[in-house]
mmCIF file of C-alpha atoms in Angstrom:
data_model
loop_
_atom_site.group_PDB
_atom_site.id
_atom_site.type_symbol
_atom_site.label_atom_id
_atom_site.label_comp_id
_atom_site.label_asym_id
_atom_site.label_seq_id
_atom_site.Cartn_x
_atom_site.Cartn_y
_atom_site.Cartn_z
ATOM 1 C CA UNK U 148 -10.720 29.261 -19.282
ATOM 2 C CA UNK U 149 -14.003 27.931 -20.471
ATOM 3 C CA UNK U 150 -16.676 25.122 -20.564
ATOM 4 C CA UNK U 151 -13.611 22.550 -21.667
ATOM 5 C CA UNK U 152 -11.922 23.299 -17.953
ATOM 6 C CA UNK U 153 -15.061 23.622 -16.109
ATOM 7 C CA UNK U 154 -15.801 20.019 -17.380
ATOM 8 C CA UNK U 155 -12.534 18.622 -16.434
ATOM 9 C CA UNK U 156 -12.780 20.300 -12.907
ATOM 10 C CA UNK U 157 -15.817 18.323 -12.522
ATOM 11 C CA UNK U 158 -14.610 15.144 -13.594
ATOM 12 C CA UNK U 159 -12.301 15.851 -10.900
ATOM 13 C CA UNK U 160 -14.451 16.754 -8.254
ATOM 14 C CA UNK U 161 -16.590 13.974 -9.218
ATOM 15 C CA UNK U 162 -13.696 11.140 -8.816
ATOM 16 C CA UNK U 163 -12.725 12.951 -5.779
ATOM 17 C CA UNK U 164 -16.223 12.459 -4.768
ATOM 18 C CA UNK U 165 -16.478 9.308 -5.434
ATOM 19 C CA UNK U 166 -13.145 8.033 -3.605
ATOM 20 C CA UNK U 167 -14.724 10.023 -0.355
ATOM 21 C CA UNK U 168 -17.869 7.770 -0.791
ATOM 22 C CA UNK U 169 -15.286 4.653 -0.796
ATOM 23 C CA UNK U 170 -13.384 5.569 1.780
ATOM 24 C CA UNK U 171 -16.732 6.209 3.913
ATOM 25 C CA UNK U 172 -17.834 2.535 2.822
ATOM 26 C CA UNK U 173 -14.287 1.192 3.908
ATOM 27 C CA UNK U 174 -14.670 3.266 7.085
ATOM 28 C CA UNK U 175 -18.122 1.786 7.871
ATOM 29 C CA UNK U 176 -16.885 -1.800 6.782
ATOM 30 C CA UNK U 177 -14.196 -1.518 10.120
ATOM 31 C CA UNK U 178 -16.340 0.211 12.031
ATOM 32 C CA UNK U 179 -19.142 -2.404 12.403
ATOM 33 C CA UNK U 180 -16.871 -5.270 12.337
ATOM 34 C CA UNK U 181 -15.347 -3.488 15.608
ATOM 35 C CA UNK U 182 -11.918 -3.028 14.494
ATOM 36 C CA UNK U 183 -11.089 0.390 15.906
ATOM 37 C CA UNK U 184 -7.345 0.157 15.718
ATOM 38 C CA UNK U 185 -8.168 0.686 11.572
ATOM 39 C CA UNK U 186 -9.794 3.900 12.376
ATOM 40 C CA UNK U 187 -6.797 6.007 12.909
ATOM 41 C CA UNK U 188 -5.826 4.758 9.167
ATOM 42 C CA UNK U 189 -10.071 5.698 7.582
ATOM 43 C CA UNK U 190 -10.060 8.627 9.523
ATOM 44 C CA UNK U 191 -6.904 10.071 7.778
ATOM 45 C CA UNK U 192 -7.987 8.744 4.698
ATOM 46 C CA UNK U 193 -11.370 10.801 4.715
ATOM 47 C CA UNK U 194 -9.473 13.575 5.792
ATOM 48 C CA UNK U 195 -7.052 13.498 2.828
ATOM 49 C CA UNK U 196 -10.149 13.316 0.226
ATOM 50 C CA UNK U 197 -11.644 15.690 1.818
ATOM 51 C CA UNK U 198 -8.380 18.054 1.532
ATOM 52 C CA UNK U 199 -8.296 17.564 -1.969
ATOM 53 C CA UNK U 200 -12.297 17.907 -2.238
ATOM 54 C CA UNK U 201 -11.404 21.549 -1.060
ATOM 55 C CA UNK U 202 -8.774 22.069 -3.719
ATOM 56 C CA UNK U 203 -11.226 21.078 -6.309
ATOM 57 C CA UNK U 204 -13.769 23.059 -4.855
ATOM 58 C CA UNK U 205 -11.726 26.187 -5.218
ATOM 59 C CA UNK U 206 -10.916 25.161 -9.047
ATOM 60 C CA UNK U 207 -14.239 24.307 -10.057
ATOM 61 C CA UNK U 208 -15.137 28.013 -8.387
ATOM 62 C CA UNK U 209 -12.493 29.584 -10.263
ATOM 63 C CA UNK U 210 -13.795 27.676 -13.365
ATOM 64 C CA UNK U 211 -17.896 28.064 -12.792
ATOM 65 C CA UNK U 212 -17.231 32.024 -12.070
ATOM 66 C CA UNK U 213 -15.079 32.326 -15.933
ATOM 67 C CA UNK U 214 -17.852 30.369 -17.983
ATOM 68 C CA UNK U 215 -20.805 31.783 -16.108
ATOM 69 C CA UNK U 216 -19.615 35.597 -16.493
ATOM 70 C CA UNK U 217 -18.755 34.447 -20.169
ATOM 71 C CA UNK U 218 -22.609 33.152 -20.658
ATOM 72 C CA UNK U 219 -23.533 36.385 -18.886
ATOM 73 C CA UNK U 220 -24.465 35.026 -15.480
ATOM 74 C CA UNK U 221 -23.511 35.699 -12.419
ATOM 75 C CA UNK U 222 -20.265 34.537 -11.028
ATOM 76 C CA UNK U 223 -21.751 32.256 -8.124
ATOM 77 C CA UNK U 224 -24.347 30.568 -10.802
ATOM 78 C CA UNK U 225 -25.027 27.326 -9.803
ATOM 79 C CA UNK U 226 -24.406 24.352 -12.211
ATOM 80 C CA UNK U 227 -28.473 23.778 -13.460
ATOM 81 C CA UNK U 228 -28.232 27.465 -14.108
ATOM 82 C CA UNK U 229 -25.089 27.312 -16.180
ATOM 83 C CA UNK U 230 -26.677 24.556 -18.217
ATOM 84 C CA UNK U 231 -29.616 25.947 -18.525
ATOM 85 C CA UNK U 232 -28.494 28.996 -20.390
ATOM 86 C CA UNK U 233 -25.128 26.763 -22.368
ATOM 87 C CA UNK U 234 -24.617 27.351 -26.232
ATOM 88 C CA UNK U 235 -26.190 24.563 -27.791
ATOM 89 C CA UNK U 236 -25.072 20.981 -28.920
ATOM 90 C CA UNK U 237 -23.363 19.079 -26.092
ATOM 91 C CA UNK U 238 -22.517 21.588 -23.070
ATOM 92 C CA UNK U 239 -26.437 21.686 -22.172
ATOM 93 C CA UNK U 240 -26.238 17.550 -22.005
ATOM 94 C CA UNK U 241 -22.536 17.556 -20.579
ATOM 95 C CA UNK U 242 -23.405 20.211 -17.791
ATOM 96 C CA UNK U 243 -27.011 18.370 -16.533
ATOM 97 C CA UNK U 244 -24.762 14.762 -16.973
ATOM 98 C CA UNK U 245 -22.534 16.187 -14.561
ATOM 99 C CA UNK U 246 -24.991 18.048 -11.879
ATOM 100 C CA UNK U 247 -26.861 14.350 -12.448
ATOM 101 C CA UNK U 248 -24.140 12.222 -10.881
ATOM 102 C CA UNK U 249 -22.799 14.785 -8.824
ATOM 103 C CA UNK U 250 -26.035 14.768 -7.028
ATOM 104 C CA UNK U 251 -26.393 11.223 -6.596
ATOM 105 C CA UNK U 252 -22.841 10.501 -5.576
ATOM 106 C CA UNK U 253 -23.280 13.546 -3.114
ATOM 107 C CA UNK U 254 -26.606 11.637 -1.681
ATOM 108 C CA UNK U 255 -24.643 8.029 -1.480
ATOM 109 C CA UNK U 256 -21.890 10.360 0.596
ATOM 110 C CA UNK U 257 -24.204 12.028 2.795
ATOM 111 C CA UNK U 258 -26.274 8.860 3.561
ATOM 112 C CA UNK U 259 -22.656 6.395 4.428
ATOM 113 C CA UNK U 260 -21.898 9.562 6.647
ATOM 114 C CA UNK U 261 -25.111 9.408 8.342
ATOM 115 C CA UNK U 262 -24.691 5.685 8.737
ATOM 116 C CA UNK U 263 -20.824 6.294 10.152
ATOM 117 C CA UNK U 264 -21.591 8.856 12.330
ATOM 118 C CA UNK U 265 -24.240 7.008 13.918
ATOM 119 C CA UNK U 266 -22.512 3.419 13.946
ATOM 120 C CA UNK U 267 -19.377 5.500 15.279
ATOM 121 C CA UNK U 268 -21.667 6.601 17.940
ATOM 122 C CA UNK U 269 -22.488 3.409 19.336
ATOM 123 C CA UNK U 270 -19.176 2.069 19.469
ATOM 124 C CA UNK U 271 -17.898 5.403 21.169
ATOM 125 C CA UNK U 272 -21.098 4.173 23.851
ATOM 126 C CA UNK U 273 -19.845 0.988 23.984
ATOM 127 C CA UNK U 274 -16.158 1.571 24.007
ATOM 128 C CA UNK U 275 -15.020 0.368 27.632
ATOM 129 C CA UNK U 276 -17.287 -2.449 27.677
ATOM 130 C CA UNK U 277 -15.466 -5.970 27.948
ATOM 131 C CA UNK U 278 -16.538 -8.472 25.526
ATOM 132 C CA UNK U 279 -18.961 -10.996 26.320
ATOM 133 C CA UNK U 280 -17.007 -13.962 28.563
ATOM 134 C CA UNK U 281 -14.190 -12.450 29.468
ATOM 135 C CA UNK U 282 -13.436 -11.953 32.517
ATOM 136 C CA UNK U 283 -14.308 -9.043 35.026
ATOM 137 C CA UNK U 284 -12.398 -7.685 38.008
ATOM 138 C CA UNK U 285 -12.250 -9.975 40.759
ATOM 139 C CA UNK U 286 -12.825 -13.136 38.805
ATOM 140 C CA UNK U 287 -9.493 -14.496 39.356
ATOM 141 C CA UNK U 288 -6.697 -14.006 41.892
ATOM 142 C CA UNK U 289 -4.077 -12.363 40.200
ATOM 143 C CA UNK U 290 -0.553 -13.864 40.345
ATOM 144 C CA UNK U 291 1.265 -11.062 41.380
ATOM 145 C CA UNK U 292 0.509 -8.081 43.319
ATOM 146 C CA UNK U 293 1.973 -5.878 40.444
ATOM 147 C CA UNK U 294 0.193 -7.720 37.956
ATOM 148 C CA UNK U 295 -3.361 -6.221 37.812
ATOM 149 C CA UNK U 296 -2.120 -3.021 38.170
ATOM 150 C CA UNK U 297 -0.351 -3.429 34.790
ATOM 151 C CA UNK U 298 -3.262 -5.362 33.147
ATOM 152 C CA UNK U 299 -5.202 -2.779 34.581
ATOM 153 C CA UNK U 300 -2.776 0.505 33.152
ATOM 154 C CA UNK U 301 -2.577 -1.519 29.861
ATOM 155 C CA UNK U 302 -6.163 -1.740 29.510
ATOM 156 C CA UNK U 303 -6.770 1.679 30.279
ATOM 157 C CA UNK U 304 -4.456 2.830 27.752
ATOM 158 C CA UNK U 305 -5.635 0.606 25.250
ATOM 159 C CA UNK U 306 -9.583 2.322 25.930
ATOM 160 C CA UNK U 307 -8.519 5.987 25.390
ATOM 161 C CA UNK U 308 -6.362 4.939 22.244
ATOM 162 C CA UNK U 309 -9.729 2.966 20.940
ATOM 163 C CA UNK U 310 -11.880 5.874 22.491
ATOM 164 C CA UNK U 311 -9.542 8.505 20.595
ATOM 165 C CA UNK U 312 -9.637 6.493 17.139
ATOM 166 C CA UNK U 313 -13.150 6.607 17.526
ATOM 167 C CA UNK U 314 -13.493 10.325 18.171
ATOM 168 C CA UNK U 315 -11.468 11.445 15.399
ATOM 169 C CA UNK U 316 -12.978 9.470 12.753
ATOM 170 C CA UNK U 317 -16.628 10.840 14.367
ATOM 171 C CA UNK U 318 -14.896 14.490 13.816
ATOM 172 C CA UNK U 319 -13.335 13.599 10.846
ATOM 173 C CA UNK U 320 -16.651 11.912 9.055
ATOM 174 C CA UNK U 321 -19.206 15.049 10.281
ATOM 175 C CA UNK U 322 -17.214 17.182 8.003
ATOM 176 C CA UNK U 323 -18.209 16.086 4.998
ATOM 177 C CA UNK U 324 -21.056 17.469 4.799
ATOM 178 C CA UNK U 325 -19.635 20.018 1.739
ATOM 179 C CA UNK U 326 -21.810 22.845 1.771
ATOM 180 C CA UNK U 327 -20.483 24.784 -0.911
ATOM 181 C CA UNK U 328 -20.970 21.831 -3.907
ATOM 182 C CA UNK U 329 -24.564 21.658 -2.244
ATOM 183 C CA UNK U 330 -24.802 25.306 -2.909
ATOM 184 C CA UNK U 331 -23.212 25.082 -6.433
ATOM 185 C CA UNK U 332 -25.437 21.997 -7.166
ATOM 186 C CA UNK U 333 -28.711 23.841 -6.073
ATOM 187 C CA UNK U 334 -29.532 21.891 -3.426
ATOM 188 C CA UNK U 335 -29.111 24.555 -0.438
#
């Protein structure tokens, strides 16, 4: 172990980052075009980056801990720390490069998130609604007697799946909030 792995784990974590930030985007894209039936598809895509977010959390942990004990730190240092005190030449550069876009990619996530959560919000308020010009209960005679009750079950079914793809991608999108590369970037 050493500042060669640590480097590479952030890469990682970076990319990983990154992806989350596109697949936020993507998410927000459907969402305010109204197509909730994509949720089900953005929410499990979040929650896959977000699985392997973890992994790389716990490796870049693992990694942080052996090169900050090695540079006589302790083995939570954050990442401005560990540069701060890295041999000379190019880990000092390297290390702030990588808290650098770290930070801003983790900014980009946070403020998508924001924007999901609250766009997700409205159309979780306005889920149930019919669209403008079409028709209401009791605009028409139905043609059968067993007809609006089908419409009607159809519909109904078609609102909680909608209502359902909205609440898991809301769930799914207020967990990224990633606390522990916060607290490894010295932000918390």
């Amino acid at each position: 172990m050493g500042a060669d792995e640590l480097s590479a784990t952030l890469w990682r974590e970076r990319r990983q980052l990154e992806l989350l930030l596109y697949r936020l985007e993507t998410q927000l894209l459907h969402v305010r075009a109204g197509n909730w039936h994509w949720l089900k598809f953005t929410a499990a895509d979040v929650e896959k980056v977000l699985e392997n977010l973890r992994f790389d959390t716990l490796a870049r942990n693992i990694e942080s801990s052996a090169v900050a004990i090695e540079w006589r730190l302790s083995a939570n240092a954050t990442l401005p720390l560990i540069a701060s005190v890295a041999p000379p030449v190019i880990w000092p550069e390297l290390l702030q490069e990588h808290h650098r876009e770290l930070v801003s990619v983790l900014k980009q996530v946070e403020t998508t998130a924001a924007a999901n959560v609250e766009a997700l919000q409205m159309g979780l308020q306005g889920a149930g609604n019919p669209p403008l010009g079409s028709a209401q209960p009791g605009d028409a005679a139905p043609a059968a007697p067993g007809a609006v009750a089908c419409a009607d079950t159809v519909d109904d079914v078609m609102l909680l799946a909608e209502n359902a793809n909205i609440e898991r991608a809301l769930a799914v999108t207020r967990d990224c909030s990633l606390p522990l590369l916060k607290e490894f970037l010295g932000l918390d």
